[in-house]
One Martini backbone bead per residue (centre of mass of N, CA, C, O) as a GRO file, in nm:
protein
   97
    1UNK     BB    1   3.499  -6.899  28.809
    2UNK     BB    2   3.500  -7.178  28.566
    3UNK     BB    3   3.590  -7.483  28.453
    4UNK     BB    4   3.393  -7.689  28.230
    5UNK     BB    5   3.422  -8.049  28.185
    6UNK     BB    6   3.402  -8.337  27.947
    7UNK     BB    7   3.407  -8.709  27.938
    8UNK     BB    8   3.170  -8.881  27.894
    9UNK     BB    9   3.094  -8.943  28.243
   10UNK     BB   10   3.302  -8.710  28.299
   11UNK     BB   11   3.355  -8.446  28.537
   12UNK     BB   12   3.495  -8.105  28.539
   13UNK     BB   13   3.652  -7.864  28.779
   14UNK     BB   14   3.811  -7.532  28.762
   15UNK     BB   15   3.961  -7.258  28.828
   16UNK     BB   16   4.035  -6.954  28.657
   17UNK     BB   17   4.281  -6.841  28.835
   18UNK     BB   18   4.498  -7.040  28.657
   19UNK     BB   19   4.504  -6.960  28.349
   20UNK     BB   20   4.790  -6.838  28.309
   21UNK     BB   21   4.937  -7.109  28.316
   22UNK     BB   22   4.794  -7.233  28.060
   23UNK     BB   23   4.861  -6.990  27.866
   24UNK     BB   24   5.167  -7.038  27.883
   25UNK     BB   25   5.163  -7.322  27.753
   26UNK     BB   26   4.895  -7.215  27.566
   27UNK     BB   27   4.841  -6.913  27.442
   28UNK     BB   28   4.565  -6.938  27.259
   29UNK     BB   29   4.391  -7.166  27.474
   30UNK     BB   30   4.492  -7.339  27.684
   31UNK     BB   31   4.287  -7.574  27.831
   32UNK     BB   32   4.099  -7.562  27.560
   33UNK     BB   33   4.275  -7.712  27.334
   34UNK     BB   34   4.098  -8.008  27.361
   35UNK     BB   35   3.847  -7.928  27.259
   36UNK     BB   36   3.692  -8.176  27.046
   37UNK     BB   37   3.856  -8.409  27.134
   38UNK     BB   38   3.978  -8.692  27.182
   39UNK     BB   39   4.137  -8.863  27.413
   40UNK     BB   40   4.370  -8.951  27.231
   41UNK     BB   41   4.436  -8.659  27.134
   42UNK     BB   42   4.444  -8.497  27.414
   43UNK     BB   43   4.684  -8.624  27.571
   44UNK     BB   44   4.908  -8.462  27.430
   45UNK     BB   45   4.823  -8.183  27.532
   46UNK     BB   46   4.818  -8.249  27.836
   47UNK     BB   47   5.115  -8.333  27.855
   48UNK     BB   48   5.227  -8.064  27.776
   49UNK     BB   49   5.115  -7.905  28.012
   50UNK     BB   50   5.240  -8.073  28.235
   51UNK     BB   51   5.539  -8.047  28.148
   52UNK     BB   52   5.550  -7.742  28.153
   53UNK     BB   53   5.486  -7.710  28.453
   54UNK     BB   54   5.728  -7.868  28.560
   55UNK     BB   55   5.957  -7.704  28.396
   56UNK     BB   56   5.799  -7.405  28.507
   57UNK     BB   57   5.740  -7.350  28.809
   58UNK     BB   58   5.868  -7.079  28.884
   59UNK     BB   59   5.707  -6.909  28.684
   60UNK     BB   60   5.408  -7.008  28.771
   61UNK     BB   61   5.400  -6.915  29.073
   62UNK     BB   62   5.327  -6.610  29.007
   63UNK     BB   63   5.010  -6.715  28.932
   64UNK     BB   64   4.913  -6.735  29.199
   65UNK     BB   65   4.644  -6.679  29.374
   66UNK     BB   66   4.577  -6.454  29.635
   67UNK     BB   67   4.281  -6.579  29.719
   68UNK     BB   68   4.322  -6.919  29.718
   69UNK     BB   69   4.196  -6.993  29.433
   70UNK     BB   70   4.415  -7.192  29.374
   71UNK     BB   71   4.705  -7.374  29.230
   72UNK     BB   72   4.968  -7.523  29.115
   73UNK     BB   73   4.918  -7.805  29.235
   74UNK     BB   74   4.618  -7.821  29.156
   75UNK     BB   75   4.658  -7.782  28.848
   76UNK     BB   76   4.839  -8.029  28.806
   77UNK     BB   77   4.641  -8.243  28.914
   78UNK     BB   78   4.418  -8.180  28.713
   79UNK     BB   79   4.573  -8.262  28.457
   80UNK     BB   80   4.617  -8.554  28.546
   81UNK     BB   81   4.314  -8.628  28.543
   82UNK     BB   82   4.273  -8.572  28.240
   83UNK     BB   83   4.462  -8.787  28.137
   84UNK     BB   84   4.314  -9.028  28.255
   85UNK     BB   85   4.046  -8.973  28.111
   86UNK     BB   86   4.159  -9.004  27.825
   87UNK     BB   87   4.257  -9.298  27.860
   88UNK     BB   88   3.958  -9.403  27.945
   89UNK     BB   89   3.845  -9.212  27.671
   90UNK     BB   90   3.953  -9.236  27.358
   91UNK     BB   91   3.654  -9.196  27.190
   92UNK     BB   92   3.583  -8.951  27.329
   93UNK     BB   93   3.461  -8.618  27.378
   94UNK     BB   94   3.559  -8.307  27.450
   95UNK     BB   95   3.394  -8.086  27.672
   96UNK     BB   96   3.308  -7.725  27.708
   97UNK     BB   97   3.261  -7.397  27.790
   0.00000   0.00000   0.00000
């Protein structure tokens, strides 16, 4: 199972196994918190998730999946890619599963 999302012509996918990390950053919605937003709007939410992950690495490491599908570092890099996509597509809308 994975998250599938897109903005403009860009598509993204990452394993659901790290969802606990993102739900810790945004308890009610996790990584889906920016769905329906423009890139310009979403970048603030994505930066919050990124900064939360950096500031709380020790806590989030406990949520690394034991099956090896996904990791803290991979999840952090994924959020960084989403930020770049938002900056590159400020007027497009984020869609997702």
